[in-house]
PDB file of C-alpha atoms and ligand atoms in Angstrom:
ATOM      1  CA  MET J 252      28.377  26.134  -0.791  1.00 63.00           C
ATOM      2  CA  ILE J 253      25.640  24.531   1.545  1.00 69.00           C
ATOM      3  CA  TYR J 254      26.858  23.628   4.660  1.00 93.00           C
ATOM      4  CA  THR J 255      25.588  21.219   6.737  1.00 97.00           C
ATOM      5  CA  PHE J 256      25.936  20.099  10.819  1.00 98.00           C
ATOM      6  CA  ARG J 257      23.847  16.784  11.582  1.00 98.00           C
ATOM      7  CA  SER J 258      24.416  15.120  14.842  1.00 97.00           C
ATOM      8  CA  VAL J 259      24.114  11.160  14.489  1.00 97.00           C
ATOM      9  CA  ASP J 260      20.681  11.298  16.852  1.00 97.00           C
ATOM     10  CA  TRP J 261      18.826  14.561  15.555  1.00 97.00           C
ATOM     11  CA  ASP J 262      15.508  12.560  14.531  1.00 95.00           C
ATOM     12  CA  THR J 263      15.682  10.713  17.642  1.00 96.00           C
ATOM     13  CA  TYR J 264      16.000  13.820  20.359  1.00 97.00           C
ATOM     14  CA  ARG J 265      12.881  14.641  20.886  1.00 95.00           C
ATOM     15  CA  MET J 266      11.054  16.526  23.725  1.00 96.00           C
ATOM     16  CA  ASP J 267       7.610  16.583  25.070  1.00 94.00           C
ATOM     17  CA  THR J 268       6.813  20.472  24.316  1.00 94.00           C
ATOM     18  CA  ARG J 269       4.530  20.739  27.378  1.00 95.00           C
ATOM     19  CA  ARG J 270       7.580  19.577  29.533  1.00 94.00           C
ATOM     20  CA  PRO J 271      10.095  22.377  28.536  1.00 91.00           C
ATOM     21  CA  HIS J 272      12.530  21.807  31.553  1.00 92.00           C
ATOM     22  CA  GLU J 273      12.697  17.889  31.137  1.00 93.00           C
ATOM     23  CA  GLU J 274      16.386  17.094  30.921  1.00 94.00           C
ATOM     24  CA  LEU J 275      16.522  14.748  27.464  1.00 95.00           C
ATOM     25  CA  GLU J 276      20.336  13.414  27.904  1.00 96.00           C
ATOM     26  CA  PRO J 277      23.473  14.028  30.089  1.00 96.00           C
ATOM     27  CA  ALA J 278      24.709  17.224  30.194  1.00 97.00           C
ATOM     28  CA  ASP J 279      28.370  16.332  28.518  1.00 97.00           C
ATOM     29  CA  CYS J 280      26.571  14.780  25.561  1.00 97.00           C
ATOM     30  CA  GLU J 281      24.383  18.167  25.050  1.00 98.00           C
ATOM     31  CA  ILE J 282      27.624  20.395  25.315  1.00 98.00           C
ATOM     32  CA  SER J 283      29.368  18.393  22.969  1.00 98.00           C
ATOM     33  CA  THR J 284      26.667  18.186  20.254  1.00 98.00           C
ATOM     34  CA  VAL J 285      26.436  21.856  20.344  1.00 98.00           C
ATOM     35  CA  ASP J 286      30.175  22.524  20.300  1.00 98.00           C
ATOM     36  CA  GLY J 287      30.360  20.299  17.298  1.00 98.00           C
ATOM     37  CA  ALA J 288      27.670  22.753  15.896  1.00 98.00           C
ATOM     38  CA  LEU J 289      29.381  25.794  16.873  1.00 98.00           C
ATOM     39  CA  LYS J 290      32.553  24.320  15.270  1.00 98.00           C
ATOM     40  CA  THR J 291      31.013  23.983  12.106  1.00 98.00           C
ATOM     41  CA  LEU J 292      29.547  27.449  11.803  1.00 98.00           C
ATOM     42  CA  VAL J 293      33.183  28.419  12.682  1.00 98.00           C
ATOM     43  CA  ARG J 294      34.587  26.483   9.530  1.00 97.00           C
ATOM     44  CA  ALA J 295      31.813  28.118   7.701  1.00 97.00           C
ATOM     45  CA  GLY J 296      32.969  31.389   8.310  1.00 97.00           C
ATOM     46  CA  VAL J 297      29.852  32.264  10.456  1.00 98.00           C
ATOM     47  CA  LEU J 298      31.412  32.589  13.483  1.00 98.00           C
ATOM     48  CA  PRO J 299      34.760  33.985  14.713  1.00 98.00           C
ATOM     49  CA  HIS J 300      34.789  31.103  17.386  1.00 98.00           C
ATOM     50  CA  ALA J 301      33.192  28.659  19.495  1.00 98.00           C
ATOM     51  CA  ASP J 302      33.712  29.831  23.065  1.00 98.00           C
ATOM     52  CA  TYR J 303      31.283  30.549  25.407  1.00 98.00           C
ATOM     53  CA  ASP J 304      30.680  30.385  29.144  1.00 98.00           C
ATOM     54  CA  TYR J 305      28.997  27.153  30.049  1.00 98.00           C
ATOM     55  CA  ASP J 306      28.353  28.492  33.890  1.00 98.00           C
ATOM     56  CA  LYS J 307      26.515  31.266  32.593  1.00 98.00           C
ATOM     57  CA  PHE J 308      24.334  29.541  30.269  1.00 98.00           C
ATOM     58  CA  LEU J 309      23.524  27.242  33.148  1.00 98.00           C
ATOM     59  CA  ALA J 310      22.806  30.294  35.328  1.00 98.00           C
ATOM     60  CA  HIS J 311      20.544  31.480  32.410  1.00 98.00           C
ATOM     61  CA  ARG J 312      18.879  28.244  31.889  1.00 98.00           C
ATOM     62  CA  HIS J 313      18.128  27.984  35.588  1.00 98.00           C
ATOM     63  CA  ALA J 314      16.614  31.479  35.698  1.00 98.00           C
ATOM     64  CA  VAL J 315      14.031  30.938  33.110  1.00 98.00           C
ATOM     65  CA  ARG J 316      13.248  27.666  34.477  1.00 97.00           C
ATOM     66  CA  GLU J 317      12.270  29.196  37.579  1.00 98.00           C
ATOM     67  CA  LEU J 318      10.646  32.390  36.340  1.00 97.00           C
ATOM     68  CA  PHE J 319       9.004  31.589  32.992  1.00 97.00           C
ATOM     69  CA  ASP J 320       5.169  30.529  32.512  1.00 97.00           C
ATOM     70  CA  ILE J 321       6.072  28.615  29.334  1.00 97.00           C
ATOM     71  CA  PRO J 322       2.409  26.786  28.633  1.00 96.00           C
ATOM     72  CA  TRP J 323       4.555  24.830  25.526  1.00 95.00           C
ATOM     73  CA  THR J 324       7.610  24.946  23.551  1.00 96.00           C
ATOM     74  CA  ALA J 325       9.608  23.665  20.763  1.00 95.00           C
ATOM     75  CA  ILE J 326      12.741  24.801  21.768  1.00 97.00           C
ATOM     76  CA  THR J 327      14.928  21.870  22.732  1.00 98.00           C
ATOM     77  CA  PRO J 328      17.450  22.024  25.420  1.00 98.00           C
ATOM     78  CA  ARG J 329      20.220  21.740  22.668  1.00 98.00           C
ATOM     79  CA  MET J 330      18.659  24.549  21.111  1.00 98.00           C
ATOM     80  CA  GLN J 331      18.117  26.525  23.994  1.00 98.00           C
ATOM     81  CA  ARG J 332      21.565  26.077  24.333  1.00 98.00           C
ATOM     82  CA  LEU J 333      23.085  26.830  20.688  1.00 98.00           C
ATOM     83  CA  ILE J 334      20.598  30.118  20.499  1.00 98.00           C
ATOM     84  CA  TYR J 335      22.468  31.546  23.739  1.00 99.00           C
ATOM     85  CA  ALA J 336      26.006  30.380  22.859  1.00 99.00           C
ATOM     86  CA  VAL J 337      25.533  32.164  19.129  1.00 99.00           C
ATOM     87  CA  ASN J 338      24.425  35.064  21.010  1.00 98.00           C
ATOM     88  CA  ALA J 339      26.997  35.208  23.496  1.00 99.00           C
ATOM     89  CA  ILE J 340      29.525  35.076  20.673  1.00 98.00           C
ATOM     90  CA  VAL J 341      28.428  37.428  18.491  1.00 98.00           C
ATOM     91  CA  GLN J 342      27.139  39.700  21.148  1.00 98.00           C
ATOM     92  CA  PRO J 343      24.976  41.655  18.731  1.00 98.00           C
ATOM     93  CA  ILE J 344      24.427  45.402  20.196  1.00 98.00           C
ATOM     94  CA  ASN J 345      20.349  45.603  18.163  1.00 98.00           C
ATOM     95  CA  MET J 346      18.971  42.072  18.106  1.00 98.00           C
ATOM     96  CA  LEU J 347      15.156  41.495  16.641  1.00 98.00           C
ATOM     97  CA  ALA J 348      13.407  38.425  17.376  1.00 98.00           C
ATOM     98  CA  ALA J 349      10.135  37.620  15.068  1.00 98.00           C
ATOM     99  CA  GLY J 350       7.375  35.374  16.576  1.00 97.00           C
ATOM    100  CA  VAL J 351       7.981  34.753  20.030  1.00 97.00           C
ATOM    101  CA  TYR J 352       5.324  33.128  21.628  1.00 97.00           C
ATOM    102  CA  CYS J 353       5.706  33.129  25.292  1.00 97.00           C
ATOM    103  CA  GLY J 354       9.001  34.634  25.086  1.00 98.00           C
ATOM    104  CA  ASN J 355      11.386  31.455  25.439  1.00 97.00           C
ATOM    105  CA  THR J 356      12.954  31.967  21.928  1.00 95.00           C
ATOM    106  CA  PHE J 357      13.392  35.587  22.827  1.00 98.00           C
ATOM    107  CA  ILE J 358      15.062  35.127  25.834  1.00 98.00           C
ATOM    108  CA  SER J 359      17.213  32.290  24.585  1.00 98.00           C
ATOM    109  CA  ASN J 360      18.780  35.249  22.359  1.00 98.00           C
ATOM    110  CA  ALA J 361      18.550  37.672  24.766  1.00 98.00           C
ATOM    111  CA  GLY J 362      19.769  35.845  27.732  1.00 98.00           C
ATOM    112  CA  ALA J 363      23.428  36.320  26.522  1.00 98.00           C
ATOM    113  CA  ALA J 364      22.782  40.217  27.213  1.00 98.00           C
ATOM    114  CA  VAL J 365      20.342  40.238  30.064  1.00 98.00           C
ATOM    115  CA  GLY J 366      19.577  38.892  33.490  1.00 98.00           C
ATOM    116  CA  PRO J 367      21.929  36.128  35.185  1.00 98.00           C
ATOM    117  CA  GLY J 368      23.626  34.866  32.104  1.00 98.00           C
ATOM    118  CA  ALA J 369      24.739  38.349  30.436  1.00 98.00           C
ATOM    119  CA  CYS J 370      28.021  38.214  29.197  1.00 98.00           C
ATOM    120  CA  TYR J 371      28.053  41.617  27.373  1.00 98.00           C
ATOM    121  CA  SER J 372      26.178  44.517  27.021  1.00 98.00           C
ATOM    122  CA  ALA J 373      23.456  45.153  24.374  1.00 98.00           C
ATOM    123  CA  LYS J 374      21.539  48.391  23.541  1.00 98.00           C
ATOM    124  CA  SER J 375      18.079  46.850  21.940  1.00 98.00           C
ATOM    125  CA  LEU J 376      16.844  43.633  21.989  1.00 98.00           C
ATOM    126  CA  ILE J 377      13.438  43.353  20.950  1.00 98.00           C
ATOM    127  CA  GLY J 378      10.757  40.788  20.528  1.00 98.00           C
ATOM    128  CA  ILE J 379       7.995  40.754  18.230  1.00 98.00           C
ATOM    129  CA  GLU J 380       4.562  39.113  18.633  1.00 98.00           C
ATOM    130  CA  ILE J 381       1.789  39.468  16.685  1.00 96.00           C
ATOM    131  CA  VAL J 382      -0.985  38.289  19.226  1.00 96.00           C
ATOM    132  CA  PRO J 383      -1.177  40.985  21.891  1.00 98.00           C
ATOM    133  CA  GLU J 384      -2.011  38.410  24.720  1.00 98.00           C
ATOM    134  CA  GLU J 385       0.975  36.312  24.166  1.00 97.00           C
ATOM    135  CA  ALA J 386       3.485  39.335  23.312  1.00 98.00           C
ATOM    136  CA  GLU J 387       1.732  40.568  27.234  1.00 98.00           C
ATOM    137  CA  ARG J 388       2.585  37.277  28.488  1.00 98.00           C
ATOM    138  CA  ALA J 389       6.071  37.473  26.799  1.00 98.00           C
ATOM    139  CA  GLU J 390       6.954  40.742  28.410  1.00 98.00           C
ATOM    140  CA  ARG J 391       5.652  40.049  31.729  1.00 98.00           C
ATOM    141  CA  ASN J 392       8.022  37.118  31.712  1.00 98.00           C
ATOM    142  CA  VAL J 393      10.964  39.137  30.330  1.00 98.00           C
ATOM    143  CA  ARG J 394      10.775  41.527  32.728  1.00 98.00           C
ATOM    144  CA  LEU J 395      11.103  38.793  35.812  1.00 98.00           C
ATOM    145  CA  ILE J 396      14.732  38.396  34.639  1.00 96.00           C
ATOM    146  CA  ASP J 397      15.637  41.365  33.063  1.00 96.00           C
ATOM    147  CA  SER J 398      15.075  44.641  35.379  1.00 92.00           C
ATOM    148  CA  THR J 399      16.286  47.085  32.647  1.00 92.00           C
ATOM    149  CA  VAL J 400      14.260  47.743  29.340  1.00 93.00           C
ATOM    150  CA  VAL J 401      17.237  46.411  26.604  1.00 98.00           C
ATOM    151  CA  ALA J 402      15.273  43.232  26.367  1.00 98.00           C
ATOM    152  CA  ARG J 403      11.543  44.020  25.709  1.00 98.00           C
ATOM    153  CA  VAL J 404       8.368  42.372  23.626  1.00 98.00           C
ATOM    154  CA  ILE J 405       6.289  44.283  21.729  1.00 98.00           C
ATOM    155  CA  ALA J 406       2.956  43.511  20.097  1.00 98.00           C
ATOM    156  CA  GLY J 407       2.810  43.869  16.252  1.00 97.00           C
ATOM    157  CA  ASP J 408       3.549  42.335  12.674  1.00 96.00           C
ATOM    158  CA  ALA J 409       7.521  41.419  12.376  1.00 97.00           C
ATOM    159  CA  VAL J 410       7.078  42.522   8.850  1.00 97.00           C
ATOM    160  CA  GLY J 411       6.224  45.887   9.389  1.00 97.00           C
ATOM    161  CA  MET J 412       8.219  46.419  12.688  1.00 98.00           C
ATOM    162  CA  ALA J 413      11.666  45.057  10.666  1.00 98.00           C
ATOM    163  CA  ALA J 414      11.016  47.241   7.875  1.00 98.00           C
ATOM    164  CA  GLU J 415      10.538  50.279  10.552  1.00 98.00           C
ATOM    165  CA  PHE J 416      13.327  49.294  12.527  1.00 98.00           C
ATOM    166  CA  PRO J 417      15.519  52.562  12.539  1.00 97.00           C
ATOM    167  CA  GLU J 418      18.978  51.140  13.097  1.00 98.00           C
ATOM    168  CA  GLU J 419      21.789  48.161  12.054  1.00 98.00           C
ATOM    169  CA  ILE J 420      20.029  44.836  13.332  1.00 98.00           C
ATOM    170  CA  ASN J 421      23.092  42.929  14.099  1.00 98.00           C
ATOM    171  CA  LEU J 422      21.234  39.428  14.680  1.00 98.00           C
ATOM    172  CA  LEU J 423      17.795  38.502  13.390  1.00 98.00           C
ATOM    173  CA  TYR J 424      15.746  35.497  15.005  1.00 98.00           C
ATOM    174  CA  LEU J 425      12.841  34.240  12.962  1.00 98.00           C
ATOM    175  CA  ASP J 426      10.063  32.026  14.387  1.00 97.00           C
ATOM    176  CA  ALA J 427       7.236  33.470  13.315  1.00 97.00           C
ATOM    177  CA  ASP J 428       4.744  31.303  11.587  1.00 90.00           C
ATOM    178  CA  GLY J 429       2.939  33.846   9.390  1.00 77.00           C
ATOM    179  CA  ALA J 430      -0.739  35.618   9.599  1.00 67.00           C
ATOM    180  CA  GLY J 431      -3.376  35.248   6.620  1.00 62.00           C
ATOM    181  CA  GLY J 432      -1.931  32.111   5.593  1.00 63.00           C
ATOM    182  CA  ARG J 433       1.695  32.741   4.857  1.00 67.00           C
ATOM    183  CA  GLY J 434       2.842  30.324   7.506  1.00 80.00           C
ATOM    184  CA  LYS J 435       6.710  30.138   7.702  1.00 89.00           C
ATOM    185  CA  GLY J 436       6.840  31.720   4.185  1.00 87.00           C
ATOM    186  CA  VAL J 437       6.797  34.980   6.325  1.00 95.00           C
ATOM    187  CA  TYR J 438      10.327  34.626   7.131  1.00 97.00           C
ATOM    188  CA  LEU J 439      11.346  35.712   3.616  1.00 96.00           C
ATOM    189  CA  ASP J 440       9.631  39.014   4.223  1.00 96.00           C
ATOM    190  CA  ILE J 441      10.711  39.805   7.166  1.00 97.00           C
ATOM    191  CA  VAL J 442      14.297  39.612   5.822  1.00 98.00           C
ATOM    192  CA  GLU J 443      13.805  41.392   2.916  1.00 97.00           C
ATOM    193  CA  ALA J 444      12.163  44.111   4.787  1.00 98.00           C
ATOM    194  CA  CYS J 445      15.453  44.809   6.648  1.00 98.00           C
ATOM    195  CA  LEU J 446      17.786  43.440   4.463  1.00 98.00           C
ATOM    196  CA  ASP J 447      19.475  46.949   4.060  1.00 98.00           C
ATOM    197  CA  ARG J 448      20.073  47.222   7.802  1.00 98.00           C
ATOM    198  CA  LEU J 449      22.025  43.891   8.058  1.00 98.00           C
ATOM    199  CA  PRO J 450      25.452  44.873   8.081  1.00 98.00           C
ATOM    200  CA  THR J 451      28.557  42.540   6.691  1.00 98.00           C
ATOM    201  CA  GLY J 452      28.849  40.070  10.153  1.00 97.00           C
ATOM    202  CA  SER J 453      25.464  40.268  11.099  1.00 98.00           C
ATOM    203  CA  ILE J 454      23.412  37.026  11.830  1.00 98.00           C
ATOM    204  CA  VAL J 455      20.195  35.843  10.676  1.00 98.00           C
ATOM    205  CA  LEU J 456      18.783  32.495  12.916  1.00 98.00           C
ATOM    206  CA  ALA J 457      15.905  30.958  11.150  1.00 98.00           C
ATOM    207  CA  HIS J 458      14.067  27.933  13.292  1.00 98.00           C
ATOM    208  CA  ASN J 459      12.604  25.164  12.029  1.00 97.00           C
ATOM    209  CA  SER J 460      14.769  24.966   9.282  1.00 97.00           C
ATOM    210  CA  VAL J 461      14.228  20.627   8.829  1.00 97.00           C
ATOM    211  CA  ASN J 462      10.551  20.189   9.890  1.00 95.00           C
ATOM    212  CA  CYS J 463       9.361  23.348   7.759  1.00 95.00           C
ATOM    213  CA  ALA J 464      11.877  23.022   4.969  1.00 95.00           C
ATOM    214  CA  GLU J 465       9.130  22.685   2.521  1.00 94.00           C
ATOM    215  CA  ARG J 466       7.499  25.814   3.189  1.00 93.00           C
ATOM    216  CA  LEU J 467      10.946  27.961   3.972  1.00 95.00           C
ATOM    217  CA  GLN J 468      12.081  26.544   0.467  1.00 95.00           C
ATOM    218  CA  TYR J 469      12.434  30.292  -0.893  1.00 95.00           C
ATOM    219  CA  TYR J 470      13.782  31.589   2.199  1.00 97.00           C
ATOM    220  CA  LEU J 471      16.752  28.899   2.267  1.00 97.00           C
ATOM    221  CA  GLU J 472      17.135  29.378  -1.220  1.00 97.00           C
ATOM    222  CA  PHE J 473      17.769  33.024  -0.775  1.00 97.00           C
ATOM    223  CA  VAL J 474      19.925  32.757   2.394  1.00 98.00           C
ATOM    224  CA  ARG J 475      22.166  30.377   0.748  1.00 97.00           C
ATOM    225  CA  ASP J 476      22.708  32.270  -2.465  1.00 97.00           C
ATOM    226  CA  PRO J 477      26.217  33.757  -1.942  1.00 97.00           C
ATOM    227  CA  ALA J 478      24.949  37.040  -3.770  1.00 97.00           C
ATOM    228  CA  ASN J 479      22.808  37.308  -0.439  1.00 98.00           C
ATOM    229  CA  PHE J 480      24.258  35.896   2.266  1.00 98.00           C
ATOM    230  CA  ARG J 481      28.201  34.909   2.576  1.00 97.00           C
ATOM    231  CA  SER J 482      27.599  31.918   4.637  1.00 97.00           C
ATOM    232  CA  SER J 483      24.807  29.675   5.678  1.00 98.00           C
ATOM    233  CA  VAL J 484      24.892  26.490   7.477  1.00 98.00           C
ATOM    234  CA  ASN J 485      21.451  24.163   8.430  1.00 98.00           C
ATOM    235  CA  VAL J 486      22.188  23.018  11.981  1.00 98.00           C
ATOM    236  CA  ILE J 487      20.350  19.702  12.581  1.00 98.00           C
ATOM    237  CA  LEU J 488      20.646  18.758  15.887  1.00 98.00           C
ATOM    238  CA  ASP J 489      17.048  17.973  16.784  1.00 98.00           C
ATOM    239  CA  PRO J 490      14.066  17.257  14.590  1.00 98.00           C
ATOM    240  CA  GLU J 491      13.291  21.244  14.275  1.00 97.00           C
ATOM    241  CA  GLY J 492      16.509  22.743  13.081  1.00 98.00           C
ATOM    242  CA  LEU J 493      18.265  25.932  12.644  1.00 98.00           C
ATOM    243  CA  GLU J 494      19.522  27.803   9.705  1.00 98.00           C
ATOM    244  CA  VAL J 495      22.183  29.951  10.444  1.00 98.00           C
ATOM    245  CA  SER J 496      23.499  32.879   8.132  1.00 98.00           C
ATOM    246  CA  VAL J 497      25.896  35.645   7.963  1.00 98.00           C
ATOM    247  CA  ARG J 498      26.024  38.664   6.030  1.00 98.00           C
TER     248      ARG J 498
HETATM  249  C1  LIG F 561       5.602  28.673  16.490  1.00 91.61           C
HETATM  250  S1  LIG F 561       5.289  30.085  17.545  1.00 91.61           S
HETATM  251  C2  LIG F 561       6.713  30.335  18.414  1.00 91.61           C
HETATM  252  C3  LIG F 561       7.397  29.395  19.308  1.00 91.61           C
HETATM  253  C4  LIG F 561       8.501  29.156  19.613  1.00 91.61           C
HETATM  254  N1  LIG F 561       9.056  28.470  18.816  1.00 91.61           N
HETATM  255  C5  LIG F 561       8.702  28.140  20.726  1.00 91.61           C
HETATM  256  O1  LIG F 561       8.909  26.939  20.724  1.00 91.61           O
HETATM  257  O2  LIG F 561       8.777  28.733  22.214  1.00 91.61           O
HETATM  258  C6  LIG F 561       5.239  31.260  16.321  1.00 91.61           C
HETATM  259  C7  LIG F 561       4.792  32.610  17.046  1.00 91.61           C
HETATM  260  O3  LIG F 561       4.648  33.643  16.206  1.00 91.61           O
HETATM  261  C8  LIG F 561       3.548  34.478  15.908  1.00 91.61           C
HETATM  262  N2  LIG F 561       3.583  35.446  14.394  1.00 91.61           N
HETATM  263  C9  LIG F 561       2.850  34.612  13.608  1.00 91.61           C
HETATM  264  N3  LIG F 561       3.043  35.177  12.816  1.00 91.61           N
HETATM  265  C10 LIG F 561       3.893  37.087  12.974  1.00 91.61           C
HETATM  266  C11 LIG F 561       4.016  38.113  12.538  1.00 91.61           C
HETATM  267  N4  LIG F 561       3.709  38.237  11.118  1.00 91.61           N
HETATM  268  N5  LIG F 561       4.730  38.805  13.455  1.00 91.61           N
HETATM  269  C12 LIG F 561       4.923  38.517  14.627  1.00 91.61           C
HETATM  270  N6  LIG F 561       4.147  37.431  14.940  1.00 91.61           N
HETATM  271  C13 LIG F 561       4.204  36.282  14.259  1.00 91.61           C
HETATM  272  C14 LIG F 561       2.422  33.588  16.086  1.00 91.61           C
HETATM  273  O4  LIG F 561       1.531  34.154  17.023  1.00 91.61           O
HETATM  274  C15 LIG F 561       3.053  32.731  17.017  1.00 91.61           C
HETATM  275  O5  LIG F 561       3.329  33.003  18.609  1.00 91.61           O
END
């Protein structure tokens, strides 16, 4: 069964990618839209519950706004809240994020375990970025929030690094846009590279499930096949979308 969460205004809720912190709607609208998405994820058996700490999330958002160098991002405020909330609920011990650019997407995940929004302790949270200069900037950004090295950004190809990660991966975040013409199709390569280390209950988040749906066709068919993932939900709360799948 294919599940979808679709907010009524998903296609008119738009951000200026050069103004990552601009408020797009009143806080209660953002919260209720994300709560609706989380409840759909619970109904689909992806998440155990839909509760997370709103104040901790705001502390995380504030720190990112104050400290991060973000030239552009396509992560809307709703998406930032949703990704943080999923991590706060699932509490992954090990998390890999593939294709993190300046680190905004990575810290939306890792911020549930490090910095002022932390609500649990993780072991290893790794962002992987193929462009070395971007990986360096992302790592500089992350160090301003996380004084430990639990969260870190490494330069490299996410396919190879996912294949070599030696432990179970409890949450995998996909946002790489591919090198060598692979584009977003690289998501499937990354998942296949670490499938044997995605235990039952692990979560895979795939950004751009809406605006790159065509390029992600084989990836989406794979995660929506019950032989591979127990359940998968297309969360459409902005024009980019997030596919949330559980093993
Ligand atoms: C679309 S950007 C992610 C930005 C993020 N969506 C945001 O809005 O902040 C994709 C990133 O993936 C990186 N990338 C592409 N292929 C990769 C690969 N195979 N491994 C790791 N990173 C990769 C690119 O260099 C780029 O920085």
